């Protein structure tokens, strides 16, 4: 089994485990000795996972309506929450439904976590996330980041990857074209362009695990203020550097 040295064991909740990053994260955590218990909150079955019986014993899956997630998680407590939820306006069907998945649900998860004793919240937003962005997608992500900073957890760790690479369950034409173009020119994306290099979903998952290790071993002295979490933001190039630190 893989382990990140120096990590005290922890329990976690994953929301978004059927997505590109979430599925990679789940597979990695099942083989990570640092994580002793995994609760997956999903809207549909996560599918068959090839894993050793010992690892499978630490997995608990809850299929639920996310609009009633607090009810579904009534008897669950964890040390930290991984939120890898994300969709597109096309897939969601409208801006309102997109906002529900990419803003309402992550915020509700963070509030649930803080209410039930979780200490840390790790979430994927987007490169360019800003509440003042002219782009709806980035604006929603930025608004989420701002609201998360008001929840009195010990820490909130925000990951802003560039274009994500890897197998998806649903076909996204724009991302497919963008990935092909980006991979063709990434050799020239150096210096100030380095953060724009595409990045594999499994690399983001690895970086999130490293950040979880840091969260569980660091002290809470670096909070912004009493009642506010310590905020850690990871750019795409920083995510890639972190992921390169471990194998497995």
CSV table of C-alpha atoms in Angstrom, one decimal:
chain,number,residue,atom,x,y,z
A,1,UNK,CA,0.0,0.0,0.0
A,2,UNK,CA,1.1,3.6,-0.7
A,3,UNK,CA,1.6,6.0,2.2
A,4,UNK,CA,2.7,9.5,2.5
A,5,UNK,CA,5.4,9.5,5.2
A,6,UNK,CA,4.8,11.3,8.4
A,7,UNK,CA,1.0,11.5,8.1
A,8,UNK,CA,-1.2,10.7,11.1
A,9,UNK,CA,-4.1,8.6,10.0
A,10,UNK,CA,-7.4,10.3,9.2
A,11,UNK,CA,-10.9,9.7,8.1
A,12,UNK,CA,-12.5,11.6,5.1
A,13,UNK,CA,-15.5,12.2,3.0
A,14,UNK,CA,-15.3,12.5,-0.7
A,15,UNK,CA,-18.0,14.2,-2.8
A,16,UNK,CA,-17.6,13.8,-6.5
A,17,UNK,CA,-15.9,10.4,-6.5
A,18,UNK,CA,-17.4,9.5,-10.0
A,19,UNK,CA,-15.6,12.4,-11.7
A,20,UNK,CA,-12.2,12.7,-13.2
A,21,UNK,CA,-10.3,13.8,-10.2
A,22,UNK,CA,-12.6,12.3,-7.6
A,23,UNK,CA,-12.3,8.7,-9.1
A,24,UNK,CA,-8.5,9.0,-9.1
A,25,UNK,CA,-8.5,10.3,-5.6
A,26,UNK,CA,-10.7,7.5,-4.3
A,27,UNK,CA,-8.5,4.8,-5.9
A,28,UNK,CA,-5.4,6.4,-4.4
A,29,UNK,CA,-6.9,6.8,-1.0
A,30,UNK,CA,-8.0,3.1,-0.9
A,31,UNK,CA,-4.3,2.2,-1.2
A,32,UNK,CA,-3.1,4.9,1.1
A,33,UNK,CA,-2.4,3.7,4.7
A,34,UNK,CA,-2.7,7.3,5.9
A,35,UNK,CA,-6.4,7.2,5.3
A,36,UNK,CA,-8.2,4.7,7.5
A,37,UNK,CA,-11.8,5.4,6.6
A,38,UNK,CA,-13.4,6.8,3.5
A,39,UNK,CA,-17.1,7.8,3.1
A,40,UNK,CA,-18.2,8.6,-0.4
A,41,UNK,CA,-21.3,10.7,-0.9
A,42,UNK,CA,-22.6,10.1,-4.4
A,43,UNK,CA,-25.7,10.6,-6.5
A,44,UNK,CA,-25.3,7.4,-8.3
A,45,UNK,CA,-23.3,4.1,-7.8
A,46,UNK,CA,-19.6,4.5,-8.2
A,47,UNK,CA,-19.1,1.3,-10.1
A,48,UNK,CA,-16.8,-1.6,-9.5
A,49,UNK,CA,-13.4,-0.9,-7.9
A,50,UNK,CA,-10.5,-3.4,-8.1
A,51,UNK,CA,-8.9,-3.2,-4.7
A,52,UNK,CA,-7.6,-5.6,-2.0
A,53,UNK,CA,-10.2,-6.7,0.6
A,54,UNK,CA,-8.3,-5.0,3.4
A,55,UNK,CA,-8.6,-1.7,1.6
A,56,UNK,CA,-12.3,-2.2,0.6
A,57,UNK,CA,-13.2,-2.6,4.2
A,58,UNK,CA,-12.5,1.1,4.9
A,59,UNK,CA,-14.9,2.3,2.2
A,60,UNK,CA,-18.5,3.3,2.9
A,61,UNK,CA,-20.7,4.6,0.0
A,62,UNK,CA,-23.8,6.7,0.6
A,63,UNK,CA,-26.1,7.2,-2.4
A,64,UNK,CA,-28.2,10.3,-1.7
A,65,UNK,CA,-30.0,13.3,-3.1
A,66,UNK,CA,-27.5,16.1,-2.6
A,67,UNK,CA,-30.3,18.5,-1.8
A,68,UNK,CA,-30.8,16.5,1.4
A,69,UNK,CA,-27.1,15.7,2.1
A,70,UNK,CA,-27.2,16.7,5.8
A,71,UNK,CA,-29.9,14.2,6.3
A,72,UNK,CA,-28.0,11.5,4.5
A,73,UNK,CA,-24.8,12.3,6.5
A,74,UNK,CA,-26.6,12.5,9.8
A,75,UNK,CA,-24.5,9.9,11.6
A,76,UNK,CA,-21.2,10.5,9.7
A,77,UNK,CA,-18.1,12.2,11.2
A,78,UNK,CA,-14.8,12.7,9.5
A,79,UNK,CA,-11.5,14.6,9.9
A,80,UNK,CA,-11.6,16.2,6.6
A,81,UNK,CA,-13.7,16.7,3.4
A,82,UNK,CA,-12.5,16.3,-0.2
A,83,UNK,CA,-14.9,18.1,-2.6
A,84,UNK,CA,-14.2,17.4,-6.3
A,85,UNK,CA,-17.7,18.3,-7.5
A,86,UNK,CA,-17.9,20.0,-10.8
A,87,UNK,CA,-20.0,20.2,-13.9
A,88,UNK,CA,-20.6,22.4,-17.0
A,89,UNK,CA,-23.5,24.6,-17.9
A,90,UNK,CA,-24.2,22.3,-20.9
A,91,UNK,CA,-24.3,19.2,-18.7
A,92,UNK,CA,-26.2,20.9,-15.9
A,93,UNK,CA,-28.8,22.4,-18.3
A,94,UNK,CA,-28.8,25.9,-17.0
A,95,UNK,CA,-26.8,28.5,-15.1
A,96,UNK,CA,-29.0,27.8,-12.1
A,97,UNK,CA,-28.3,24.1,-12.1
A,98,UNK,CA,-24.6,24.7,-12.7
A,99,UNK,CA,-24.5,27.0,-9.7
A,100,UNK,CA,-26.2,24.4,-7.5
A,101,UNK,CA,-23.5,21.8,-8.3
A,102,UNK,CA,-20.5,24.1,-8.2
A,103,UNK,CA,-21.5,26.5,-5.5
A,104,UNK,CA,-24.5,25.4,-3.4
A,105,UNK,CA,-23.3,21.8,-2.8
A,106,UNK,CA,-19.7,22.5,-2.0
A,107,UNK,CA,-20.7,25.3,0.4
A,108,UNK,CA,-23.3,23.0,2.1
A,109,UNK,CA,-20.6,20.3,2.4
A,110,UNK,CA,-18.2,22.7,4.1
A,111,UNK,CA,-20.9,23.9,6.5
A,112,UNK,CA,-21.8,20.3,7.3
A,113,UNK,CA,-18.2,19.4,7.9
A,114,UNK,CA,-17.6,22.3,10.3
A,115,UNK,CA,-20.9,21.5,12.1
A,116,UNK,CA,-19.9,17.8,12.6
A,117,UNK,CA,-16.3,18.3,13.6
A,118,UNK,CA,-14.3,18.1,10.4
A,119,UNK,CA,-11.2,20.2,10.6
A,120,UNK,CA,-10.2,20.7,7.0
A,121,UNK,CA,-11.9,21.2,3.6
A,122,UNK,CA,-10.2,20.6,0.3
A,123,UNK,CA,-11.9,21.7,-2.8
A,124,UNK,CA,-11.3,22.1,-6.6
A,125,UNK,CA,-12.3,25.5,-8.1
A,126,UNK,CA,-10.7,26.7,-11.3
A,127,UNK,CA,-7.8,28.7,-12.7
A,128,UNK,CA,-9.1,32.3,-12.9
A,129,UNK,CA,-11.6,31.9,-10.1
A,130,UNK,CA,-12.8,35.4,-9.1
A,131,UNK,CA,-16.0,36.9,-7.9
A,132,UNK,CA,-15.4,39.8,-10.2
A,133,UNK,CA,-14.8,37.8,-13.3
A,134,UNK,CA,-16.7,38.6,-16.5
A,135,UNK,CA,-17.1,34.8,-17.0
A,136,UNK,CA,-20.0,33.2,-15.2
A,137,UNK,CA,-18.0,29.9,-14.6
A,138,UNK,CA,-15.1,31.7,-12.9
A,139,UNK,CA,-17.3,34.1,-11.1
A,140,UNK,CA,-19.2,31.3,-9.4
A,141,UNK,CA,-15.9,29.6,-8.4
A,142,UNK,CA,-14.7,32.9,-7.0
A,143,UNK,CA,-17.8,33.4,-5.0
A,144,UNK,CA,-17.5,29.9,-3.6
A,145,UNK,CA,-13.9,30.6,-2.5
A,146,UNK,CA,-15.0,33.8,-0.7
A,147,UNK,CA,-17.8,32.1,1.2
A,148,UNK,CA,-15.6,29.2,2.2
A,149,UNK,CA,-13.2,31.7,3.9
A,150,UNK,CA,-16.0,32.6,6.3
A,151,UNK,CA,-16.6,29.1,7.6
A,152,UNK,CA,-14.7,28.5,10.9
A,153,UNK,CA,-12.8,25.3,9.9
A,154,UNK,CA,-9.2,25.0,10.7
A,155,UNK,CA,-8.2,25.2,7.0
A,156,UNK,CA,-9.6,25.5,3.6
A,157,UNK,CA,-7.3,24.3,0.8
A,158,UNK,CA,-8.3,25.5,-2.7
A,159,UNK,CA,-7.0,23.8,-5.9
A,160,UNK,CA,-7.1,25.8,-9.1
A,161,UNK,CA,-6.0,23.4,-11.9
A,162,UNK,CA,-5.6,24.3,-15.5
A,163,UNK,CA,-7.3,22.2,-18.2
A,164,UNK,CA,-7.7,18.7,-16.8
A,165,UNK,CA,-6.6,15.6,-18.7
A,166,UNK,CA,-7.8,12.1,-18.3
A,167,UNK,CA,-10.7,9.7,-19.1
A,168,UNK,CA,-14.1,11.2,-18.4
A,169,UNK,CA,-17.4,9.4,-18.2
A,170,UNK,CA,-19.0,12.1,-20.5
A,171,UNK,CA,-17.6,13.5,-23.7
A,172,UNK,CA,-16.7,17.2,-23.6
A,173,UNK,CA,-15.9,18.5,-27.1
A,174,UNK,CA,-14.4,21.8,-26.0
A,175,UNK,CA,-12.1,20.2,-23.4
A,176,UNK,CA,-11.1,17.5,-25.9
A,177,UNK,CA,-10.0,20.1,-28.4
A,178,UNK,CA,-8.4,22.2,-25.8
A,179,UNK,CA,-6.5,19.3,-24.4
A,180,UNK,CA,-5.1,18.3,-27.8
A,181,UNK,CA,-4.0,21.9,-28.6
A,182,UNK,CA,-2.5,22.4,-25.1
A,183,UNK,CA,-0.5,19.1,-25.2
A,184,UNK,CA,0.8,20.0,-28.6
A,185,UNK,CA,2.2,23.4,-27.4
A,186,UNK,CA,3.0,22.7,-23.8
A,187,UNK,CA,6.7,22.3,-24.4
A,188,UNK,CA,6.7,26.1,-25.0
A,189,UNK,CA,4.6,26.9,-22.0
A,190,UNK,CA,7.4,28.1,-19.6
A,191,UNK,CA,7.9,31.0,-17.3
A,192,UNK,CA,4.7,32.9,-16.8
A,193,UNK,CA,2.9,30.4,-19.1
A,194,UNK,CA,3.8,27.4,-17.0
A,195,UNK,CA,0.6,27.6,-14.8
A,196,UNK,CA,-1.5,27.1,-18.0
A,197,UNK,CA,-0.1,23.7,-18.9
A,198,UNK,CA,-2.8,21.0,-18.9
A,199,UNK,CA,-2.6,18.7,-15.9
A,200,UNK,CA,-3.7,15.1,-15.3
A,201,UNK,CA,-6.6,14.5,-13.0
A,202,UNK,CA,-4.6,11.9,-11.1
A,203,UNK,CA,-1.9,14.5,-10.5
A,204,UNK,CA,-4.5,16.8,-8.9
A,205,UNK,CA,-5.6,13.9,-6.7
A,206,UNK,CA,-2.0,13.3,-5.6
A,207,UNK,CA,-1.6,16.9,-4.7
A,208,UNK,CA,-4.8,16.9,-2.7
A,209,UNK,CA,-3.5,13.9,-0.6
A,210,UNK,CA,-0.2,15.8,0.1
A,211,UNK,CA,-2.2,18.8,1.2
A,212,UNK,CA,-4.3,16.6,3.5
A,213,UNK,CA,-1.1,15.3,5.1
A,214,UNK,CA,0.0,18.9,5.7
A,215,UNK,CA,-3.4,19.8,7.1
A,216,UNK,CA,-3.3,16.9,9.6
A,217,UNK,CA,0.2,17.6,10.8
A,218,UNK,CA,0.3,21.4,10.9
A,219,UNK,CA,-0.9,23.5,13.8
A,220,UNK,CA,-3.9,25.9,13.5
A,221,UNK,CA,-1.8,28.9,14.6
A,222,UNK,CA,-1.8,30.3,11.1
A,223,UNK,CA,-5.6,31.0,10.9
A,224,UNK,CA,-6.4,34.3,9.3
A,225,UNK,CA,-8.4,35.4,12.4
A,226,UNK,CA,-10.3,33.9,15.2
A,227,UNK,CA,-13.3,32.0,13.7
A,228,UNK,CA,-11.8,32.0,10.2
A,229,UNK,CA,-9.9,29.2,8.5
A,230,UNK,CA,-6.4,29.2,7.3
A,231,UNK,CA,-6.6,29.6,3.5
A,232,UNK,CA,-4.2,27.7,1.2
A,233,UNK,CA,-4.5,28.2,-2.6
A,234,UNK,CA,-2.6,26.0,-5.0
A,235,UNK,CA,-2.0,27.1,-8.6
A,236,UNK,CA,-1.8,24.5,-11.4
A,237,UNK,CA,2.0,24.6,-11.6
A,238,UNK,CA,2.2,24.2,-7.8
A,239,UNK,CA,-0.2,21.3,-8.0
A,240,UNK,CA,2.1,19.6,-10.6
A,241,UNK,CA,5.1,20.1,-8.4
A,242,UNK,CA,3.3,18.6,-5.4
A,243,UNK,CA,2.1,15.6,-7.4
A,244,UNK,CA,5.7,14.9,-8.5
A,245,UNK,CA,6.7,14.3,-4.9
A,246,UNK,CA,5.0,11.0,-4.6
A,247,UNK,CA,4.4,7.9,-6.6
A,248,UNK,CA,1.3,5.6,-6.4
